[in-house]
mmCIF file of C-alpha atoms in Angstrom:
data_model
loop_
_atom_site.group_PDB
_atom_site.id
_atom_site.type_symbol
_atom_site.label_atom_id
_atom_site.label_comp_id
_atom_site.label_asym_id
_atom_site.label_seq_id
_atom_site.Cartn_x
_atom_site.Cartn_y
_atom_site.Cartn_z
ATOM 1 C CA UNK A 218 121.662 95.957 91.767
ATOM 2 C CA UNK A 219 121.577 92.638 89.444
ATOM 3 C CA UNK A 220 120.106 92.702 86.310
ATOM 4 C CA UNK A 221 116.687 91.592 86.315
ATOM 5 C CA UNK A 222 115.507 89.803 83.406
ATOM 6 C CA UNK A 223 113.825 91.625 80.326
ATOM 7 C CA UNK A 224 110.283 89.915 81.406
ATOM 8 C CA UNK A 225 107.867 91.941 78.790
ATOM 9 C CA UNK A 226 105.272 90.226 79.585
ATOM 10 C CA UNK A 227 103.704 88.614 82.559
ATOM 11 C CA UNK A 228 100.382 86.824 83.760
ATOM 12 C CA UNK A 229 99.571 88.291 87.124
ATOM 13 C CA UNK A 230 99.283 86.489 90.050
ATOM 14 C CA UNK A 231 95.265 85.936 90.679
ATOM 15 C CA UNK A 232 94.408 83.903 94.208
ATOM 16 C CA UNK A 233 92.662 80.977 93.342
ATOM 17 C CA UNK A 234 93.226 80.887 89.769
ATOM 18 C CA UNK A 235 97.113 81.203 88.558
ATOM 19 C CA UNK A 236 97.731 77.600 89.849
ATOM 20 C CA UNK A 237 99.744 74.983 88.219
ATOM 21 C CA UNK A 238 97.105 73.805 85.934
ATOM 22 C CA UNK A 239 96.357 76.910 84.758
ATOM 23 C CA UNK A 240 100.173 77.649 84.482
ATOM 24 C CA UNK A 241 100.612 74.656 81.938
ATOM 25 C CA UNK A 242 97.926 75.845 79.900
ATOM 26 C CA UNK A 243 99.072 79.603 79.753
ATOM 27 C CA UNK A 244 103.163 77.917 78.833
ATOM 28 C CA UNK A 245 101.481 75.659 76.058
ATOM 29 C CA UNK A 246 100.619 78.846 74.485
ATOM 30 C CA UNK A 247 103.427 81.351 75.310
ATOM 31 C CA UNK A 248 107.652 80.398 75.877
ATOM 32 C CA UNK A 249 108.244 83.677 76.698
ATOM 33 C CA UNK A 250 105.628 85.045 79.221
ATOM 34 C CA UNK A 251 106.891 84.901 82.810
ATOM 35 C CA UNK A 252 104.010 83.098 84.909
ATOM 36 C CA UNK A 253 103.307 83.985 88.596
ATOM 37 C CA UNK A 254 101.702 81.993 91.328
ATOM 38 C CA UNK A 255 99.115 82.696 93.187
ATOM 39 C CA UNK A 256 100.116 84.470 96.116
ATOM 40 C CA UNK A 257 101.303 81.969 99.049
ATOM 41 C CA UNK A 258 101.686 83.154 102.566
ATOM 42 C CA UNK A 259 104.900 82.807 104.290
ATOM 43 C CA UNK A 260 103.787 81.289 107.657
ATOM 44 C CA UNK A 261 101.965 78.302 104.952
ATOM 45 C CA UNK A 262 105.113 77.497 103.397
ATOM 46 C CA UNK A 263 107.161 77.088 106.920
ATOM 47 C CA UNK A 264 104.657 74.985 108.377
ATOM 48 C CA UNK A 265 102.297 73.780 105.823
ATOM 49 C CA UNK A 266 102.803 71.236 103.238
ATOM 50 C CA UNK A 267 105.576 72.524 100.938
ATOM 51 C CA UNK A 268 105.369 70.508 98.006
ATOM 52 C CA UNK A 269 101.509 70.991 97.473
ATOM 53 C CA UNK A 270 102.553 74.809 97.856
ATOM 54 C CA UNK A 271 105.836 75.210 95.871
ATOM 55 C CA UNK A 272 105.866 72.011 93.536
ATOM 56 C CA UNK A 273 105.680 72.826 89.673
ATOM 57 C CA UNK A 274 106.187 71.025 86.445
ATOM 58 C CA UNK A 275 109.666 72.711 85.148
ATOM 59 C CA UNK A 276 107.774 73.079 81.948
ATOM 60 C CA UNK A 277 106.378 76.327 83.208
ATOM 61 C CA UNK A 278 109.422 78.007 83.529
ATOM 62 C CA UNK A 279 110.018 80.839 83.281
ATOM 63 C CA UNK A 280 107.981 80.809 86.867
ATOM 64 C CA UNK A 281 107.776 83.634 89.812
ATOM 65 C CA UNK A 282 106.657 82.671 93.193
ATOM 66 C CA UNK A 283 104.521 85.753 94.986
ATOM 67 C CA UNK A 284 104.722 85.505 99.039
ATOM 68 C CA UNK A 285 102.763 87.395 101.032
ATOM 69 C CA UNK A 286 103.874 88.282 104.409
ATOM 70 C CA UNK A 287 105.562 91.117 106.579
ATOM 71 C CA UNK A 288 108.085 89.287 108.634
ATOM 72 C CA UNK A 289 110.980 89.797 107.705
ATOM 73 C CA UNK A 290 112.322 86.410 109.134
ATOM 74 C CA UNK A 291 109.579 84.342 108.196
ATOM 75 C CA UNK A 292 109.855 85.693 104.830
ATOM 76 C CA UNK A 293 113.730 84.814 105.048
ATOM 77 C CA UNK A 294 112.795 81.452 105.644
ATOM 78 C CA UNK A 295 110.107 81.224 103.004
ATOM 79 C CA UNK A 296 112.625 82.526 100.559
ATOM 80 C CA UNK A 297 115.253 79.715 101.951
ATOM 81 C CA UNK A 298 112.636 76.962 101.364
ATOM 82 C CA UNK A 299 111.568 77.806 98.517
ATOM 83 C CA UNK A 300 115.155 78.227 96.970
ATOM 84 C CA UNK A 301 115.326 74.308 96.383
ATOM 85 C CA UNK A 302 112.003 74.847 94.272
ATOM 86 C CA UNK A 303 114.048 76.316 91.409
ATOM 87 C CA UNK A 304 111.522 79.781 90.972
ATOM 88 C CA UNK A 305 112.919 82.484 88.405
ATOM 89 C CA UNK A 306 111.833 85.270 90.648
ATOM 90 C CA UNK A 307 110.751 86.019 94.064
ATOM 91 C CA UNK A 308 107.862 88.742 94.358
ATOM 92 C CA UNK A 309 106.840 90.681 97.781
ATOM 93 C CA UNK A 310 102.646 91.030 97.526
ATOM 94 C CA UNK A 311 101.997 94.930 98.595
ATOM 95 C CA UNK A 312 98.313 95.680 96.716
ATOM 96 C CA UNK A 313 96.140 92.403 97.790
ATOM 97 C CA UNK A 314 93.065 94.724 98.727
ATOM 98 C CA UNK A 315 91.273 91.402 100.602
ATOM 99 C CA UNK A 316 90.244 91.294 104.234
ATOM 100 C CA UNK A 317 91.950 88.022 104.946
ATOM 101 C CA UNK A 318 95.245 89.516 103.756
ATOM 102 C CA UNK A 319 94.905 92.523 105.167
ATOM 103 C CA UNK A 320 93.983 90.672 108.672
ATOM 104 C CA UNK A 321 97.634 89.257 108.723
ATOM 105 C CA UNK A 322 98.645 92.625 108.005
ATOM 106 C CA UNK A 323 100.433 92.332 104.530
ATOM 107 C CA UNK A 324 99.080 92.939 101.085
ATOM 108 C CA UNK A 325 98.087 96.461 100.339
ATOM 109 C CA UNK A 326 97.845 97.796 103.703
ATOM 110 C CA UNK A 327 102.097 97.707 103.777
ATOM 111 C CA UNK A 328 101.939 100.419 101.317
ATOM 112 C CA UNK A 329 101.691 102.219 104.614
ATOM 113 C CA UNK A 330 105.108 101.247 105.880
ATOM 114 C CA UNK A 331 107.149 101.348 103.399
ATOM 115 C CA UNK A 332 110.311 100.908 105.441
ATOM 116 C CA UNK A 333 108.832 97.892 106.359
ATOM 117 C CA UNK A 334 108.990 96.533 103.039
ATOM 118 C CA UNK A 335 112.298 97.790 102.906
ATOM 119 C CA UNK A 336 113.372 95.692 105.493
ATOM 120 C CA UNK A 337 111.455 92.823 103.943
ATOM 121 C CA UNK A 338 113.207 93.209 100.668
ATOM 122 C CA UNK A 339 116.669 93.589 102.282
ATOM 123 C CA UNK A 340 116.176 90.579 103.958
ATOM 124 C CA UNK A 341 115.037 88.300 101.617
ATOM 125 C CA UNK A 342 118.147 89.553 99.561
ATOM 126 C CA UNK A 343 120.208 87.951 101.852
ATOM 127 C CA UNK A 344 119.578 84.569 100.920
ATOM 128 C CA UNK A 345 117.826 84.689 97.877
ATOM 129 C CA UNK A 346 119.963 83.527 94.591
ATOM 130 C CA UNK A 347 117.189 85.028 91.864
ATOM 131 C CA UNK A 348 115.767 88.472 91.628
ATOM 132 C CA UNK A 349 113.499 89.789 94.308
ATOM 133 C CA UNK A 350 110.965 92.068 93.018
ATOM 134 C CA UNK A 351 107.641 94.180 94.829
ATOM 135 C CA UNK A 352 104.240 94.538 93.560
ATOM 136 C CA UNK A 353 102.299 97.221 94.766
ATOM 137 C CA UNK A 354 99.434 100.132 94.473
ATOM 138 C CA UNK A 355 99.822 103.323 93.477
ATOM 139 C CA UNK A 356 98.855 103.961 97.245
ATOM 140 C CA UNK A 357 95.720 103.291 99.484
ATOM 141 C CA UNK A 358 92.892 105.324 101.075
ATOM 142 C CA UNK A 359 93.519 108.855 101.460
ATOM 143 C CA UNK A 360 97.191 108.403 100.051
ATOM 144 C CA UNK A 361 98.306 110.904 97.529
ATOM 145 C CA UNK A 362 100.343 108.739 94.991
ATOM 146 C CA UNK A 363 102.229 111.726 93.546
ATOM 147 C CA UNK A 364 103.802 111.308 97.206
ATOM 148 C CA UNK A 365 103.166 108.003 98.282
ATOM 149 C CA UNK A 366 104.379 105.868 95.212
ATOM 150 C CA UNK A 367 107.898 107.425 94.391
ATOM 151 C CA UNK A 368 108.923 107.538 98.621
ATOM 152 C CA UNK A 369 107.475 103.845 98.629
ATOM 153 C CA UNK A 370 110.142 102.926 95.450
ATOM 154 C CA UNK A 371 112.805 104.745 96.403
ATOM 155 C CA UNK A 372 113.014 102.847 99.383
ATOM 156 C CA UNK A 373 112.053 99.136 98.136
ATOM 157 C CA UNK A 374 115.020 99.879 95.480
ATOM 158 C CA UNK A 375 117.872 101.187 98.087
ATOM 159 C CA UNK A 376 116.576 98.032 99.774
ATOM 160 C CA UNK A 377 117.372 95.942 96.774
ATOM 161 C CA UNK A 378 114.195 95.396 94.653
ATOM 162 C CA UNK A 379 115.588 94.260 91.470
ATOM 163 C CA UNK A 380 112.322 95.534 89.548
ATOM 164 C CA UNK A 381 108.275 97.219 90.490
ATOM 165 C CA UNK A 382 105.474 95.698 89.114
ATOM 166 C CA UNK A 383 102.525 98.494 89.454
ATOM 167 C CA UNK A 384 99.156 98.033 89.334
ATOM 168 C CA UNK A 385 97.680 101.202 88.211
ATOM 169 C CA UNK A 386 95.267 102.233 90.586
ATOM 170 C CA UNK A 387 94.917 102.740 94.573
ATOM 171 C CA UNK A 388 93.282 100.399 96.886
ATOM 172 C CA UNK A 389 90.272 101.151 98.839
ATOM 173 C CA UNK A 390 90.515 99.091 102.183
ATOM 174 C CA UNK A 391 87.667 100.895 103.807
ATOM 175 C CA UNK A 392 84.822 100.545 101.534
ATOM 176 C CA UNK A 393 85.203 98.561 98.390
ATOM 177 C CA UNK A 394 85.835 94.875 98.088
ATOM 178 C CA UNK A 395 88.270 92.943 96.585
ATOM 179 C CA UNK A 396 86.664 92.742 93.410
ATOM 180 C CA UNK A 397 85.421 96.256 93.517
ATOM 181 C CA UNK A 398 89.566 97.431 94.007
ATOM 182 C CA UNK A 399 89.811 95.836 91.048
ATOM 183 C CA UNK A 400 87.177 97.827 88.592
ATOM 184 C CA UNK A 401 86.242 101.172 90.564
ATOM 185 C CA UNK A 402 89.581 102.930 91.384
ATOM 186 C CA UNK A 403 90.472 104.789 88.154
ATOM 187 C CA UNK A 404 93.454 104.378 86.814
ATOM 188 C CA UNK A 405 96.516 106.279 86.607
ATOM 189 C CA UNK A 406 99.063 104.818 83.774
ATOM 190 C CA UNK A 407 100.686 108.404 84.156
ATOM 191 C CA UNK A 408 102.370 107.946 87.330
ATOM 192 C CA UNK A 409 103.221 104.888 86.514
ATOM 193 C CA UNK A 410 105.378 106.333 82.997
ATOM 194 C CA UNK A 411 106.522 109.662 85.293
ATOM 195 C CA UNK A 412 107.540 106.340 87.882
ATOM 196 C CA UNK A 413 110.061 104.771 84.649
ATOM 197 C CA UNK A 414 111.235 107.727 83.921
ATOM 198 C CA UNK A 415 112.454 108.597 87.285
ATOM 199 C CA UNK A 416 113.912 105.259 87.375
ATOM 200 C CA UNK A 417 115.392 104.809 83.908
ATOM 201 C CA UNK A 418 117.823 102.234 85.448
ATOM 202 C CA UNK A 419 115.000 99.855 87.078
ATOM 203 C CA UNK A 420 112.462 97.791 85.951
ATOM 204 C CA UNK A 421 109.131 99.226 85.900
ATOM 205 C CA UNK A 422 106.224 96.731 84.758
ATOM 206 C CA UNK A 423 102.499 97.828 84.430
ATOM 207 C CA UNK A 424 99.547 96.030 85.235
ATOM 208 C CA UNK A 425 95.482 97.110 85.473
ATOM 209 C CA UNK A 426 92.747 97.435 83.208
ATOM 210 C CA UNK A 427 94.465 96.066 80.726
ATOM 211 C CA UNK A 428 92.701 93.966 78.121
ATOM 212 C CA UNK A 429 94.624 93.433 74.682
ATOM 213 C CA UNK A 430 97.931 93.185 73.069
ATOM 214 C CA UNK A 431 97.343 96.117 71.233
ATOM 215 C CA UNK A 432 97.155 98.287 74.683
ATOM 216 C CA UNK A 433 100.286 96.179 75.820
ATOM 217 C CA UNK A 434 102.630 97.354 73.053
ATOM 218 C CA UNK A 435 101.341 100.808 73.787
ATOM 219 C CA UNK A 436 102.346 100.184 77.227
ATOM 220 C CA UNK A 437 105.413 99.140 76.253
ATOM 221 C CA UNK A 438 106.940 102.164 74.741
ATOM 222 C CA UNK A 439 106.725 103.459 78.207
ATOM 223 C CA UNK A 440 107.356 100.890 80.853
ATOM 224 C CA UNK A 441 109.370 97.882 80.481
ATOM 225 C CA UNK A 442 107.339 95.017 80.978
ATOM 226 C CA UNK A 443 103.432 94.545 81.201
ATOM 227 C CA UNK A 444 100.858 92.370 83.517
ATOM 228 C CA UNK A 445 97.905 90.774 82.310
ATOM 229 C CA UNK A 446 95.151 89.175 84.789
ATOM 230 C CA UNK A 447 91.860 88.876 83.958
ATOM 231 C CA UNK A 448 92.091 89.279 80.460
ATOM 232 C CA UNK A 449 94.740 86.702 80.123
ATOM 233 C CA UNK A 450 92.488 84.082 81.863
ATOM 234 C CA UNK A 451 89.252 85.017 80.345
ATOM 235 C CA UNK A 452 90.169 84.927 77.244
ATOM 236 C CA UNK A 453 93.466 82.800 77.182
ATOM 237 C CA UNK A 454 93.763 82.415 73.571
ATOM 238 C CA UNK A 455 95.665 85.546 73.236
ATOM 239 C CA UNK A 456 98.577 84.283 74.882
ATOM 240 C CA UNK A 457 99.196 82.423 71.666
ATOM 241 C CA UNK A 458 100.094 85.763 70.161
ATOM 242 C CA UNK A 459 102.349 87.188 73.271
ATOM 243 C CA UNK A 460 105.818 85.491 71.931
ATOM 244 C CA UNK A 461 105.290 87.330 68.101
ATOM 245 C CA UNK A 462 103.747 90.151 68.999
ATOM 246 C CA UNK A 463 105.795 91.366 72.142
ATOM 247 C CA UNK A 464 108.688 89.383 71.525
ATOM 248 C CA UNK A 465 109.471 89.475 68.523
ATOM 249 C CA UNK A 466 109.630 85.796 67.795
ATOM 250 C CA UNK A 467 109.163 84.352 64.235
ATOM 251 C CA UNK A 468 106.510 81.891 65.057
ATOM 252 C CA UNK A 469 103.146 81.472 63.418
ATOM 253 C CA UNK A 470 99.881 80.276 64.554
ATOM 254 C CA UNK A 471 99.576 78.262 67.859
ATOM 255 C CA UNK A 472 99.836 74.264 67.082
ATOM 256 C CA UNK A 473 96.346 73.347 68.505
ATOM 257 C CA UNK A 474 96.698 69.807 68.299
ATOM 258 C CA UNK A 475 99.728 69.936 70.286
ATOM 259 C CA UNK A 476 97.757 72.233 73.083
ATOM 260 C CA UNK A 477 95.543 69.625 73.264
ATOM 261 C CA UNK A 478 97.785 66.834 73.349
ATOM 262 C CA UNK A 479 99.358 68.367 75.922
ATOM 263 C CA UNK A 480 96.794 69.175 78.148
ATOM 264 C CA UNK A 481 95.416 65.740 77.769
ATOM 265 C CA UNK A 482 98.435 64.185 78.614
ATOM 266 C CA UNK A 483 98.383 66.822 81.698
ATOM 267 C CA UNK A 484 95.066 66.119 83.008
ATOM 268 C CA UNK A 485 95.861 61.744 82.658
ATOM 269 C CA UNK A 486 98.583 62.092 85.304
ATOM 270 C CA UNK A 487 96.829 64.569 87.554
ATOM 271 C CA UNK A 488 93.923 61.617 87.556
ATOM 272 C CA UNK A 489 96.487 59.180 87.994
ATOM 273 C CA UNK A 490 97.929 61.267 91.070
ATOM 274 C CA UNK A 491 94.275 61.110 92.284
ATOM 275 C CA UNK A 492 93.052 64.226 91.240
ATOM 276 C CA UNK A 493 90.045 65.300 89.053
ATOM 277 C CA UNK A 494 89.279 66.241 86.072
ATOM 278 C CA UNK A 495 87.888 69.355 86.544
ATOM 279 C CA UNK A 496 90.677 71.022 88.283
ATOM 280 C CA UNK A 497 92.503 71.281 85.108
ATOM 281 C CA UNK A 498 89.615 72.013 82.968
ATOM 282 C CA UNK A 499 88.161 75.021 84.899
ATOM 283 C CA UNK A 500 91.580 77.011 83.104
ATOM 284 C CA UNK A 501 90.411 75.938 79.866
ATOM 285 C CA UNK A 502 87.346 77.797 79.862
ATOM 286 C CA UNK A 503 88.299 80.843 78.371
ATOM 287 C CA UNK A 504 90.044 79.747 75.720
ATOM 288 C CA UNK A 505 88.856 80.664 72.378
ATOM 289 C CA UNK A 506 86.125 83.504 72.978
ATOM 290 C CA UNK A 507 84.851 84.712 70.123
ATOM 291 C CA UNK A 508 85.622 81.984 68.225
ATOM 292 C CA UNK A 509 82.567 79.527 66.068
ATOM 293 C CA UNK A 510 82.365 76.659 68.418
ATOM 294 C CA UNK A 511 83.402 78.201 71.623
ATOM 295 C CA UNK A 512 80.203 78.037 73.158
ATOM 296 C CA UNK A 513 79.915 73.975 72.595
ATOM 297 C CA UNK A 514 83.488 74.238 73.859
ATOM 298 C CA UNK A 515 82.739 76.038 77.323
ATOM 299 C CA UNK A 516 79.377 73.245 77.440
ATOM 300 C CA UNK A 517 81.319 70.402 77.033
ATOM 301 C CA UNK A 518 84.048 71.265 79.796
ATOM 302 C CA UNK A 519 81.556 72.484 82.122
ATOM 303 C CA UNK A 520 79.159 69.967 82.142
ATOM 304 C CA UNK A 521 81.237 66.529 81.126
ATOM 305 C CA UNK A 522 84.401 67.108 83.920
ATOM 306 C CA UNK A 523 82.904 66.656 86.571
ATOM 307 C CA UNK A 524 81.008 63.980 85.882
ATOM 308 C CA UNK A 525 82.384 60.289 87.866
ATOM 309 C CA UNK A 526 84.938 58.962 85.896
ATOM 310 C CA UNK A 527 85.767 61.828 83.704
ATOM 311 C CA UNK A 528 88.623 61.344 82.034
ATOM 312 C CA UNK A 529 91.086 63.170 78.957
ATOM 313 C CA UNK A 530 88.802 62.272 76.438
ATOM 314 C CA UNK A 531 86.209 65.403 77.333
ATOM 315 C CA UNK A 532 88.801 67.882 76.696
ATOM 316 C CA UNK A 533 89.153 66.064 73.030
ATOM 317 C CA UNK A 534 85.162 66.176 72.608
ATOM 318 C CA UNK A 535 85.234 69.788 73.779
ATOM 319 C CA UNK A 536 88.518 70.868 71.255
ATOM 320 C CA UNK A 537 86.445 69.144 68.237
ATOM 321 C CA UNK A 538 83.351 71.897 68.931
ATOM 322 C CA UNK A 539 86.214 74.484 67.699
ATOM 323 C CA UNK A 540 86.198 75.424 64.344
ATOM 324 C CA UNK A 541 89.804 75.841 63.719
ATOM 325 C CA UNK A 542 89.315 76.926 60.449
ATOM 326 C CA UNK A 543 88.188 79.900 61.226
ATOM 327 C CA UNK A 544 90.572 80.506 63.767
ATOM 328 C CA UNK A 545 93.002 80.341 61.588
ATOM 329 C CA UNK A 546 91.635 82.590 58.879
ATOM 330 C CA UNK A 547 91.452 85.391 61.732
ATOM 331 C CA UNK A 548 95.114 85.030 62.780
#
């Protein structure tokens, strides 16, 4: 098995959010986090438009693409496509709870056929040149993870899974929605630490109900790396902290005039490449809750980019609400 990367910490893939906009943002505030994609279907990338799928500014490297699928030679293909893309890390999707995934019969619903994945994995090992990694449930339904999960690893990793990303709970697919898979399945961190320590050799990452550095450094003395979602997007500001916290890194408070700069300068050529305003700006929204000004912040954004003609200049009027000061003092 090749050595997968010491990711520590990751932003999860979240469909319709983790795009590149909102992976610019989250690398203008972190070097070290790995950043995922949302999840893109196999059969898209063969016979949809590739670039709008795959394309990224290599400024958001260190990147992982997620595909979802269950062929294992469309996936082969996807994987051979998207080679020329220059991803860090290819990642199977097994714990999408949602209908429409479940409909092409991938997402969660494979943690039923886990030799499936297996042959999934294998396969995209044979022409992938970076790691290939699985993120799954701790099982589904009436599934008892004490069984389900370690059968379901042992045979992604004889396959050739170069690390598990876990979300801590089980999907529902009879009964609960999406967004109720994601709140009303308790958690089980346990399994997931019993999981590492089975595996001492493989990367095990963590992801679920997780909502602060604090709780990832706890995480951390038992897993090897840790997923944020929700928390990381709605309240973005504490990736600034990731790279000293987690990493290690001597760095001090995030340069704010340079995030701005940045995402100014970001937002001018997506208008330029005829796009608008607002589909960098909705990313920006949770940055800096809690924080004197945020609420003129969250106005100014949501109210001024999509107005005709909006341009860089609202993201400036909406960074001068901030009171920096302050956010400064709490670092």
């Amino acid at each position: 098995m090749s050595r997968y990367p010491q990711h520590r910490f990751s932003v999860a893939p979240m469909m319709d959010w983790t795009d590149r906009h909102c992976r610019f943002l989250h690398r203008q505030l972190s070097r070290r986090a790995l950043l995922y994609t949302e999840m893109v279907v196999a059969d898209g990338i063969i016979h949809g438009d590739r670039d709008r799928l795959l394309c990224f500014d290599q400024i958001e490297q260190p990147v992982a693409l997620q595909l979802g699928g269950s062929e294992p030679d469309k996936l082969v293909e996807a994987v051979r496509i998207a080679t020329d893309y220059g991803y860090d890390e290819i990642n199977l999707n097994v714990g999408c709870p949602s209908d429409r995934v479940q409909s092409g019969a991938f997402g969660a619903c494979l943690m039923r056929e886990a030799d499936l994945v297996a042959r999934c994995v294998a396969a995209m090992k044979t022409v992938a040149d970076v790691p290939v990694t699985v993120k799954c449930r701790i099982g589904v339904d009436e599934q008892d993870p004490e069984i389900v999960l370690p059968g379901f690893v042992r045979s992604v990793v004889d396959a050739g899974a170069n690390a598990v990303w876990v979300h801590a709970r089980k999907a529902w697919l009879e009964g609960l929605s999406p967004k109720e898979n994601r709140d009303i399945p308790p958690l089980d961190y346990d399994i997931v630490y019993r999981l590492k320590q089975d595996y001492p050799n493989l990367f095990i990452g963590i992801n679920g109900g997780i909502a602060s550095l604090n709780q990832v450094l706890e995480h951390l003395n038992h897993v090897d790396g840790v997923m944020l979602g929700r928390a990381a997007y709605h309240n973005t500001s504490l990736l600034a902290d990731v790279d000293r916290q987690v990493y290690g890194d001597d760095v001090g408070v995030t340069d704010w005039d340079a995030v701005r700069a940045s995402m100014m300068a970001h937002a001018d050529a997506h208008l330029a490449a005829g796009g608008r305003l607002i589909h960098v700006t909705r990313h920006m929204i949770g940055l800096f809750q809690g924080v004197r000004g945020a609420r003129r912040f969250r106005q100014v954004l949501s109210a001024d980019a999509v107005r005709p003609g909006a341009g860089p200049e609202v993201i400036a009027a909406a960074f001068d609400a901030i009171d920096f000061a302050g956010l400064t003092e709490a670092a």
